[in-house]
CSV table of C-alpha atoms and ligand atoms in Angstrom, one decimal:
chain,number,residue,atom,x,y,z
A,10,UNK,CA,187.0,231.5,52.2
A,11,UNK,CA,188.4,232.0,49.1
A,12,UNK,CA,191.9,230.0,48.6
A,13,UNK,CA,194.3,233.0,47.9
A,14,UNK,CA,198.0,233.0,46.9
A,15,UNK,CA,200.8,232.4,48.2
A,16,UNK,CA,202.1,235.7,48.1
A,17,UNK,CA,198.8,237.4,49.8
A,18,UNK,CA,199.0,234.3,52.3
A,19,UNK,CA,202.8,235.9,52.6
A,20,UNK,CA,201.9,239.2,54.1
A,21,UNK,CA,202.5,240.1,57.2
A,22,UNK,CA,199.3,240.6,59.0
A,23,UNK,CA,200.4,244.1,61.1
A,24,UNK,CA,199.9,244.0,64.6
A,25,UNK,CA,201.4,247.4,64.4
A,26,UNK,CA,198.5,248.3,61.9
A,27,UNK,CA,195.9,248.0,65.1
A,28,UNK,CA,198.3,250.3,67.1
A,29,UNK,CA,198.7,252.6,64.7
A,30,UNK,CA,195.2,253.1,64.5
A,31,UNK,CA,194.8,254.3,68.0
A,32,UNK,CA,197.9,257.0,67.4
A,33,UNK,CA,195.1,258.2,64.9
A,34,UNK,CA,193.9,259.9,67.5
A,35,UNK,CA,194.0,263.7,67.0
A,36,UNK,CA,194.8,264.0,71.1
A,37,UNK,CA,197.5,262.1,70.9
A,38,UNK,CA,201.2,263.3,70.7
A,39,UNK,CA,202.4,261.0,67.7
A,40,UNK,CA,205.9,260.0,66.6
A,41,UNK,CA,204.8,257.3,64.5
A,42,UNK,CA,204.3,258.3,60.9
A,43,UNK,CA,207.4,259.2,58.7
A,44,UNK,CA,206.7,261.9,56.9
A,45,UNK,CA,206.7,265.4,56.5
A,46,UNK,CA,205.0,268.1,58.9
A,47,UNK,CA,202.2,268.8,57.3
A,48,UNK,CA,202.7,272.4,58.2
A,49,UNK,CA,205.9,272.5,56.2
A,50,UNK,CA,204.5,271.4,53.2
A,51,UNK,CA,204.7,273.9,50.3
A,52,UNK,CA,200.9,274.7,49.7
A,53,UNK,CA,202.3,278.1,48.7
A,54,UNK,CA,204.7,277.0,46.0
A,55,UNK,CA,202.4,274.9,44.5
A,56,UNK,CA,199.5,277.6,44.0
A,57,UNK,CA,202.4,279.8,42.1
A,58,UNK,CA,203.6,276.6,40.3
A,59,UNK,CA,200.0,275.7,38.8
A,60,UNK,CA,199.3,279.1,38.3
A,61,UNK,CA,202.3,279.5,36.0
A,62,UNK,CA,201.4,276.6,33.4
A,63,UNK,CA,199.9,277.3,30.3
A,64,UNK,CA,196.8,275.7,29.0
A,65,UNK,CA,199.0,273.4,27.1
A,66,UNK,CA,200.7,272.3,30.1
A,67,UNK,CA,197.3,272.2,31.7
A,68,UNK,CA,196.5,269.8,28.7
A,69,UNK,CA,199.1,267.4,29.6
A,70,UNK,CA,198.9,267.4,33.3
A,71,UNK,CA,195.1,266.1,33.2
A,72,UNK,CA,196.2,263.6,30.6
A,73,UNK,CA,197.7,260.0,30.1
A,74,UNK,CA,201.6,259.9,29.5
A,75,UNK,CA,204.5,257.7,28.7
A,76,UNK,CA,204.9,254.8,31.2
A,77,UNK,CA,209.1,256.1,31.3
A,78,UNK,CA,207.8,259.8,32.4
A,79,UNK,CA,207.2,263.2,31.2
A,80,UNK,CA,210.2,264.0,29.0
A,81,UNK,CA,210.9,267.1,30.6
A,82,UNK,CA,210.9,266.1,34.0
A,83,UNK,CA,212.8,263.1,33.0
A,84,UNK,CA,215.5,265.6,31.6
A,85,UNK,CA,215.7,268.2,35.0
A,86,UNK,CA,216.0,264.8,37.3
A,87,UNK,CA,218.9,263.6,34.8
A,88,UNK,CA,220.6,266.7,35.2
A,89,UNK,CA,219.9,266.7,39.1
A,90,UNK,CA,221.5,263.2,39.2
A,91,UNK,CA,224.3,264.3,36.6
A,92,UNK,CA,224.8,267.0,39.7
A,93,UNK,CA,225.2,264.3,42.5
A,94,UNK,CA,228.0,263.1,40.2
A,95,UNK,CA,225.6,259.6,38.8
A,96,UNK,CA,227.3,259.0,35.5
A,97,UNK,CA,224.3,258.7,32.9
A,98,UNK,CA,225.9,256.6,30.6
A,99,UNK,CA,224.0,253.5,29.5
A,100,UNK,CA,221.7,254.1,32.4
A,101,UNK,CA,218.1,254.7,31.9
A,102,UNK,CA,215.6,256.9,34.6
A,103,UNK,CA,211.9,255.9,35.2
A,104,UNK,CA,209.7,258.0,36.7
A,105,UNK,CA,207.7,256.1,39.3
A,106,UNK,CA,204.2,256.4,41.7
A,107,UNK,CA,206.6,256.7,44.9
A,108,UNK,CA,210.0,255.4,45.9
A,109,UNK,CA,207.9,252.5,47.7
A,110,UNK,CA,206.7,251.6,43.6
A,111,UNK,CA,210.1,251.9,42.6
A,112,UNK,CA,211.2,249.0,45.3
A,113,UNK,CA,208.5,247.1,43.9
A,114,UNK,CA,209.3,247.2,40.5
A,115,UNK,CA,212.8,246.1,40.6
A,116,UNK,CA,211.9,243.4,43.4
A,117,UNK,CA,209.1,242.3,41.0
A,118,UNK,CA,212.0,241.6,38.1
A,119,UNK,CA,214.7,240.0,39.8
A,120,UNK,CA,213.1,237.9,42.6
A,121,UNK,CA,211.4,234.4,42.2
A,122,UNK,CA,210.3,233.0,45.3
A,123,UNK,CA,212.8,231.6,47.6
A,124,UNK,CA,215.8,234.1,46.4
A,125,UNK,CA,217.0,236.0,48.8
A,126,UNK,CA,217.1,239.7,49.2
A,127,UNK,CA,220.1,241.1,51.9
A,128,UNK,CA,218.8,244.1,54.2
A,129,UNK,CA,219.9,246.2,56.7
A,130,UNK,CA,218.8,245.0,60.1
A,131,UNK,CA,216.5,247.2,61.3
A,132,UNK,CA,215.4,248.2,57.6
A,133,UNK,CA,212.3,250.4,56.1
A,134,UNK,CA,209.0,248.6,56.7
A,135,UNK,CA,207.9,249.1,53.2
A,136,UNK,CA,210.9,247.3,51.7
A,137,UNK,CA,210.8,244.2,53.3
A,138,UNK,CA,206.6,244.2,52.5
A,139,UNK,CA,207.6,244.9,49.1
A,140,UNK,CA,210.4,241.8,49.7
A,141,UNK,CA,207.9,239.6,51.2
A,142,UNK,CA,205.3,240.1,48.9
A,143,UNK,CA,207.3,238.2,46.2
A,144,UNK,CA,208.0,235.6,49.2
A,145,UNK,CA,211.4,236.7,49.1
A,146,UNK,CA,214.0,234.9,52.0
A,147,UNK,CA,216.0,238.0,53.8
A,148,UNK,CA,218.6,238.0,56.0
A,149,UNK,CA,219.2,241.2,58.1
A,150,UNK,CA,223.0,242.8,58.9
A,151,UNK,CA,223.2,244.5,61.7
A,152,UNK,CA,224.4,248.6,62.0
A,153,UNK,CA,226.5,250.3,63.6
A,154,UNK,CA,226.8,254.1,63.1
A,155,UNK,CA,228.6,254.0,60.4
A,156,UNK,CA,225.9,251.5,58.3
A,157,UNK,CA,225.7,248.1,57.4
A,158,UNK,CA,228.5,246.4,59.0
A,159,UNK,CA,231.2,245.0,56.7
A,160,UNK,CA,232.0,241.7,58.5
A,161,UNK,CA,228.8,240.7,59.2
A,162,UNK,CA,227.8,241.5,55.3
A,163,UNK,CA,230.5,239.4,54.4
A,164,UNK,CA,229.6,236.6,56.6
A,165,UNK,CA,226.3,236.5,55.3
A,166,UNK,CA,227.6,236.5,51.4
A,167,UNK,CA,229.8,233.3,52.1
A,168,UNK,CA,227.2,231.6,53.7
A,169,UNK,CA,224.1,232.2,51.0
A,170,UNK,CA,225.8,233.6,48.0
A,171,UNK,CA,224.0,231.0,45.6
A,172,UNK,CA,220.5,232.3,47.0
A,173,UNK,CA,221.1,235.7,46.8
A,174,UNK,CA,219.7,238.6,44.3
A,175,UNK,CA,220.2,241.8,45.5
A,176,UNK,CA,221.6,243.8,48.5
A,177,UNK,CA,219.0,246.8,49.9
A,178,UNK,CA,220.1,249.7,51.8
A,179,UNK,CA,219.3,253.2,52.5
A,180,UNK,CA,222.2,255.2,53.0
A,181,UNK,CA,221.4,258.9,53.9
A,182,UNK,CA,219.3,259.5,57.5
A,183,UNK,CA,218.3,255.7,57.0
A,184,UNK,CA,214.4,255.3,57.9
A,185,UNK,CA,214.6,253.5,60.8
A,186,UNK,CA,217.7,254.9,62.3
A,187,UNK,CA,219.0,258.0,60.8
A,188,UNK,CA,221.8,256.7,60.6
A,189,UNK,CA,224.2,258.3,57.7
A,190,UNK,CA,226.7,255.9,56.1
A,191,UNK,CA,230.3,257.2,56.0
A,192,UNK,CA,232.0,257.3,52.8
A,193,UNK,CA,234.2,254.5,54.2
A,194,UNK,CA,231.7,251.9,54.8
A,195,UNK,CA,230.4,252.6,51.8
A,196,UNK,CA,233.7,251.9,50.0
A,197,UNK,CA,234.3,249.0,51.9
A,198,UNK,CA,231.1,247.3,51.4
A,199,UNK,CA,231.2,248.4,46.8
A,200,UNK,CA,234.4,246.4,47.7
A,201,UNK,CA,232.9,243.6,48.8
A,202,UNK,CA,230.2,243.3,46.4
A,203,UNK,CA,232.4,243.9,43.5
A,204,UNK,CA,233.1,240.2,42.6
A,205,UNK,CA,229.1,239.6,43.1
A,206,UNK,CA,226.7,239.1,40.7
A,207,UNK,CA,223.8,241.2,43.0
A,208,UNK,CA,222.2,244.0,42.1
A,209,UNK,CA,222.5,247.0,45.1
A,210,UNK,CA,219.3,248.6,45.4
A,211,UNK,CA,220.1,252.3,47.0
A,212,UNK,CA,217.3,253.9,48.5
A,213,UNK,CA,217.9,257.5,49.0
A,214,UNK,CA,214.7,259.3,49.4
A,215,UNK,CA,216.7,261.3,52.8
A,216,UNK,CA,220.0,262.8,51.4
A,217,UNK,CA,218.7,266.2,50.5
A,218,UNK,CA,217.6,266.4,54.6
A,219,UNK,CA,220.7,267.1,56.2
A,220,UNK,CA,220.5,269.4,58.8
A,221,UNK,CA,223.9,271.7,58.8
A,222,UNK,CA,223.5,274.3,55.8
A,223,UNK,CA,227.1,274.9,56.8
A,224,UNK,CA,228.6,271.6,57.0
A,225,UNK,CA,226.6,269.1,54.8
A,226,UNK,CA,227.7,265.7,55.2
A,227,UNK,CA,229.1,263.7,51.9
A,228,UNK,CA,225.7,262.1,50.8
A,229,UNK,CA,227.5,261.1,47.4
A,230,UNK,CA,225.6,257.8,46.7
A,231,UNK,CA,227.3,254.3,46.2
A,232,UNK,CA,225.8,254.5,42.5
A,233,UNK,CA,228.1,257.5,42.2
A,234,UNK,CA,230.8,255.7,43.5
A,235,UNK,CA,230.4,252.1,42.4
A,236,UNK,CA,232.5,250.7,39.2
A,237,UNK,CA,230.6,250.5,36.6
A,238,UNK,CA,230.4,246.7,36.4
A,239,UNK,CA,228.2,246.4,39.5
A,240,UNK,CA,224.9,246.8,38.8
A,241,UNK,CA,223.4,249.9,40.8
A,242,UNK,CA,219.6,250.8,41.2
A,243,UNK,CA,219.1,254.2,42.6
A,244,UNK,CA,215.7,255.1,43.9
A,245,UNK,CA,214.8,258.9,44.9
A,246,UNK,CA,211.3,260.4,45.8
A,247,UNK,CA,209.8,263.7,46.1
A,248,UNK,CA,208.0,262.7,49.3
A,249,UNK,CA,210.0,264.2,51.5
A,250,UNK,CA,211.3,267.0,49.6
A,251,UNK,CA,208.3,268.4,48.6
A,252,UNK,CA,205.0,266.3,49.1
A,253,UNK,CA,204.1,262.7,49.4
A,254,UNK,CA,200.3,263.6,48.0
A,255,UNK,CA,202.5,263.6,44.5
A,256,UNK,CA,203.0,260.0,44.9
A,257,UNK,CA,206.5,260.6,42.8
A,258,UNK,CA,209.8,258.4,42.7
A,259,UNK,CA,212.2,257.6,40.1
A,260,UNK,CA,214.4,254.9,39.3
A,261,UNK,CA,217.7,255.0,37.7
A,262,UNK,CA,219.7,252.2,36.6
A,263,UNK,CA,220.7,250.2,33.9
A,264,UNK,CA,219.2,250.2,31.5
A,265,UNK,CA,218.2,246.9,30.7
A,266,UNK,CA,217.1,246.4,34.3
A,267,UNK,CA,215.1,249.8,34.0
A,268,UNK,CA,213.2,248.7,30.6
A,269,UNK,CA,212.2,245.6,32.0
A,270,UNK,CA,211.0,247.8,34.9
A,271,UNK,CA,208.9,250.1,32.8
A,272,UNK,CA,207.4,246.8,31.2
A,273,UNK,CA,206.2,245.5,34.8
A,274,UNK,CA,205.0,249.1,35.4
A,275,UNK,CA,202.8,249.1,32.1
A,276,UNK,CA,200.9,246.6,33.9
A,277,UNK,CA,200.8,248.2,37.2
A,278,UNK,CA,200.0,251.3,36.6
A,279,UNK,CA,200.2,252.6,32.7
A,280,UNK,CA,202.1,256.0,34.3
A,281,UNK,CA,202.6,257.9,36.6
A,282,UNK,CA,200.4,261.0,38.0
A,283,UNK,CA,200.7,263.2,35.0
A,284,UNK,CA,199.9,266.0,37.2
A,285,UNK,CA,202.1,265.7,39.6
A,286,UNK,CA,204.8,265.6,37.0
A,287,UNK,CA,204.4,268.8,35.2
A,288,UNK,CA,204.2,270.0,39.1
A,289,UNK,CA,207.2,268.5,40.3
A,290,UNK,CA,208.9,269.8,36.8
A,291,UNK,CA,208.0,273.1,37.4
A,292,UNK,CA,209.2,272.7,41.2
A,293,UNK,CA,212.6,271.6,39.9
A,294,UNK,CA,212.5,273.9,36.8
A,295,UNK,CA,211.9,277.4,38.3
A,296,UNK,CA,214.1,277.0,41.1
A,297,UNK,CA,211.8,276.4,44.0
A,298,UNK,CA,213.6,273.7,45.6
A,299,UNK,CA,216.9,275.0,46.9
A,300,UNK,CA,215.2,277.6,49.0
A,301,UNK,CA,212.0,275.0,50.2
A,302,UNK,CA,215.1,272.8,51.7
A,303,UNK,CA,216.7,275.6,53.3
A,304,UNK,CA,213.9,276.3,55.1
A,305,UNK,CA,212.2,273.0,55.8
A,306,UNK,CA,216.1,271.8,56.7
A,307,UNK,CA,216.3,274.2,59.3
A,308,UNK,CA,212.5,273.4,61.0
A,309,UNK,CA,213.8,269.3,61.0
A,310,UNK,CA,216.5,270.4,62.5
A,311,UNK,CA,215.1,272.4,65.3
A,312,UNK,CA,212.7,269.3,65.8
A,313,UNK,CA,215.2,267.1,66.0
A,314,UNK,CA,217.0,268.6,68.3
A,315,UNK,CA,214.0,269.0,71.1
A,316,UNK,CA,213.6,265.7,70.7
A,317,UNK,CA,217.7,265.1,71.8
A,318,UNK,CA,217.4,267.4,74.3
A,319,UNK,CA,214.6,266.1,76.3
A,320,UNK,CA,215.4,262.3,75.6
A,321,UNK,CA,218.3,263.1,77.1
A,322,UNK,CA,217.0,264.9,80.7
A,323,UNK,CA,214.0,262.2,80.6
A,324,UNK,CA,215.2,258.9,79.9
A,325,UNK,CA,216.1,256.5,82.9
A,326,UNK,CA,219.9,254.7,82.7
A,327,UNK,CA,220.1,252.0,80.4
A,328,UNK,CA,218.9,253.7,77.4
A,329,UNK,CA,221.1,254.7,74.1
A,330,UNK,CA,219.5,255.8,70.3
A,331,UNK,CA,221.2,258.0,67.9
A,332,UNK,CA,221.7,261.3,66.9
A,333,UNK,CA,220.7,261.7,63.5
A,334,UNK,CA,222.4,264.3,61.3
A,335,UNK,CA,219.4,264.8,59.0
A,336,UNK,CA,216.2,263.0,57.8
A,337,UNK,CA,213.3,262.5,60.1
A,338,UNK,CA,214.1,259.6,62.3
A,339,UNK,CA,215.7,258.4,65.9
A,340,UNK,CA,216.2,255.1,66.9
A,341,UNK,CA,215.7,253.7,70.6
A,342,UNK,CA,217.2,251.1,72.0
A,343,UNK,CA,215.6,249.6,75.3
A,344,UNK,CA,217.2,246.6,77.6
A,345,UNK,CA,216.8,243.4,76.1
A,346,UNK,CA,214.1,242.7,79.0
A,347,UNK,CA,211.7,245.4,77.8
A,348,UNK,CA,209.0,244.8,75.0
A,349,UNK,CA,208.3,248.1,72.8
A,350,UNK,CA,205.0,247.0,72.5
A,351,UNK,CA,204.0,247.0,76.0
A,352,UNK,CA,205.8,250.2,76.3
A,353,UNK,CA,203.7,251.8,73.4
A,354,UNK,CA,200.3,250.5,75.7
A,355,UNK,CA,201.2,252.4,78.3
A,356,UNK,CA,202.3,255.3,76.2
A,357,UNK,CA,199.3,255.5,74.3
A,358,UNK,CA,197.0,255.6,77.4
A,359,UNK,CA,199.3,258.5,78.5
A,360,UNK,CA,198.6,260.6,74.9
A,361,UNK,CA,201.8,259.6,73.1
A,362,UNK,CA,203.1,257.2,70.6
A,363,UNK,CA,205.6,255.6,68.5
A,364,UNK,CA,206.4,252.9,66.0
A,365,UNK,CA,207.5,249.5,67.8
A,366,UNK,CA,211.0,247.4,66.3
A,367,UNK,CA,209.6,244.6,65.3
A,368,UNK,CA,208.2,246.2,62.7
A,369,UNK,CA,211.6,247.1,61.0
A,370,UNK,CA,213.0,243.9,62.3
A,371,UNK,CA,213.7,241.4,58.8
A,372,UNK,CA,212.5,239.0,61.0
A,373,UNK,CA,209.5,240.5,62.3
A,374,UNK,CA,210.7,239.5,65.9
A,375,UNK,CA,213.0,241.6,67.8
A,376,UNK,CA,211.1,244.3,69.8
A,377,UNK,CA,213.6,246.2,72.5
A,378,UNK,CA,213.5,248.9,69.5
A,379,UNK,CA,211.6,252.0,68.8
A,380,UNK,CA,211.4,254.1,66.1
A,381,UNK,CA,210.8,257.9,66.6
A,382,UNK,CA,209.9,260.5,63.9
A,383,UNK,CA,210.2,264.1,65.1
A,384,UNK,CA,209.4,265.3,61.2
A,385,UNK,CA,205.8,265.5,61.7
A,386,UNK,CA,205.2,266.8,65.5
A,387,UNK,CA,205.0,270.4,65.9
A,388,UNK,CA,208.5,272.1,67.9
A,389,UNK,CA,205.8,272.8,70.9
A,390,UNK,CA,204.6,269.3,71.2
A,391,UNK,CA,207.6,267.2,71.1
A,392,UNK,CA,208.9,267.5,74.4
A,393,UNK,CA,205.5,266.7,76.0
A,394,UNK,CA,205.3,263.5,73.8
A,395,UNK,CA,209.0,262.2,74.8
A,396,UNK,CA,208.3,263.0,79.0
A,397,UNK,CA,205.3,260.8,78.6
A,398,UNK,CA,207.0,258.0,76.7
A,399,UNK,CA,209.8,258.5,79.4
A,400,UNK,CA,207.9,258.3,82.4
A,401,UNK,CA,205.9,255.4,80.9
A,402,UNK,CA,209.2,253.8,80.7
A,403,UNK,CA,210.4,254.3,84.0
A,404,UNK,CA,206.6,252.6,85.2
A,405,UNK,CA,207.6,249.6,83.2
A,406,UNK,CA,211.2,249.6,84.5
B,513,PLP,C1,213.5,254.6,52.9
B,513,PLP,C2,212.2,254.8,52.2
B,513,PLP,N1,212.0,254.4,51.0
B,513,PLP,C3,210.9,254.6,50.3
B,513,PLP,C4,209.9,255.3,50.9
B,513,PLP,C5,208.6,255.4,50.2
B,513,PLP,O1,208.5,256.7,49.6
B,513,PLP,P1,207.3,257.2,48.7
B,513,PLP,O2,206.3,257.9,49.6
B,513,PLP,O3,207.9,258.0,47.7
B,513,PLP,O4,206.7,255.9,48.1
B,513,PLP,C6,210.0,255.7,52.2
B,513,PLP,C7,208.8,256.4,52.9
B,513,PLP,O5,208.7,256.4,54.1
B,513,PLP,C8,211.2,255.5,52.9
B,513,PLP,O6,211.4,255.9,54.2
């Protein structure tokens, strides 16, 4: 065997992986990937988009471009950000292969090994691979339904504030939860990073996802509210607000951080999907997005809330998770005795499944927890899959 290093002998080797591969099953009821229906995507759109570009744009789509982005995609998404009140000034924007490269990139230029990264506790899977992979320390803080909890953030800060880098946290409909921070958690916790000398990494790929046209919730972002003198990464993607097949993301932040960033990416990657960018320009350029969200908005919504409903005749006593007010996720918590993972066995044999916890857990440990996407299970499906995964919990009580 080849002696490999340290960070590949770092990875996590995925139980979850195995069981994912049996919810691969096309007969089986699956809550388990986070992303978007597939029968919501907007295959129409994008015949009319491609269809409109001229031979020039045609030209540039199939070719090599600048590492930063195509200029005039660069320019709608600084405008879009501009709209969600992100001042632009001495801030840079990279375009990036996914909001999963973004992480990386900015991971991959501030942490040596050993530093330590802060997360939410439970926090996306991706990050803390990303994390990991540079053989990152983290140290979780719990939620509560309001987001990261202050105390707890600022016990952690006193404890290992010589180890610490940067602060991650995903603030609209947060993948695993859904949980939406309120405008005064996210106040008090600029407040207690203020003195720091962190960088807060704000992973937002949700907060266009919320599911009351009427009522949206404030998803104005900590980098629109932070003072200028704390450094403020915002990462966006167009996976769930148009395709993940685009493989899109962008980066804004300052922009020192964000040239060093396009320097790692040079090496990574050279640029992004030039095709998906004249795409995703188009998408954002003609208009086609505001009335794709209306629509897809309303179809998460509905799914979301078959999912409530029958959790909620179905489950047995002892059970809580929360009620998301966008995105694609809810989050189950079980009694301390019960492992997801035996749960998931005896949901799978039954046709249905689900992410376990531990996966989400910094720690990799903690498994009373399941994740639920309803984003990608058709509206007639859904309650089928949660009776099964409640009566295979009731066997196991
Ligand atoms: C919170 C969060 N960040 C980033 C990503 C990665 O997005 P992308 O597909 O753009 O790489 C995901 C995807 O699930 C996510 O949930």
């Amino acid at each position: 065997m080849l002696d490999l290093s340290t960070s590949a002998k770092n990875m996590r080797s995925s139980e979850i992986r195995e069981l994912m591969k049996l919810a691969a099953d096309p007969s089986i009821i699956s809550f388990a990937g986070g992303m978007p229906g597939s029968d919501l995507l907007p295959t129409d759109i994008v015949d009319g988009l491609y269809a409109s570009l001229s031979t020039q744009e045609k030209q540039v789509a199939l070719q090599y471009g600048p590492t930063s982005g195509y200029p005039p995609l660069l320019e709608s998404m600084a405008s879009y950000l501009s709209s969600k009140g992100i001042d632009m000034t001495d801030q840079s924007l990279l375009v990036t292969s996914g909001g999963q490269q973004a992480i990386n990139l900015i991971t991959r230029i501030l942490i040596d090994p050993g530093d330590r990264v802060i997360t939410e506790d439970p926090c996306f899977i991706g990050a803390l691979a990303a994390f990991l992979s540079y053989q990152a320390h983290l140290a979780g803080v719990p939620m509560d339904e309001e987001g990261m909890m202050a105390g707890p953030l600022r016990e952690t800060i006193e404890k290992r504030y010589d180890s610490i880098k940067m602060v991650y946290l995903n603030p609209s409909f947060q993948n695993p939860s859904g949980i939406m921070y309120s405008q005064k958690r996210k106040k008090e916790i600029l407040g207690i990073l203020k003195k720091s000398r962190f960088c807060l990494v704000e992973d937002d790929p949700y907060c266009e996802l919320y599911f009351d046209e009427t009522d949206p919730p404030d998803t104005t972002p900590f980098k629109a509210l932070a003072e200028h003198a704390l450094p403020v990464c915002y990462i966006g993607s167009f996976a769930k607000i148009f395709g993940p097949g685009l493989r899109l993301g962008w980066l804004c932040g300052p922009s020192e951080l964000i040239e060093k960033c396009e320097l790692a990416k040079q090496s990574m990657d050279a640029c992004s999907s030039s095709f998906s960018q004249v795409i995703a320009h188009k998408f954002l350029s003609q208009g086609s997005m505001p009335g794709f969200l209306k629509t897809v908005r309303a179809r998460y919504a509905k799914r979301a809330r078959i999912m409530l409903e029958t959790l909620e005749v179905t489950m047995p006593e002892g059970i809580s998770w929360t009620h998301p007010r966008g995105g694609f996720y809810v989050w189950v918590t079980l009694p301390e005795s019960v492992n997801a993972a035996d749960l998931f066995k005896a949901a799978i044999k039954q046709g249905a499944a689900f992410v376990t916890g531990n996966a989400f857990d910094p720690e990799g440990i903690k498994n009373n927890c399941l994740r639920l996407a309803f984003s990608h299970t058709p509206e007639d499906t859904i309650a089928q899959g949660i009776k099964i995964i409640a009566s295979s919990l009731r066997s196991l009580l």
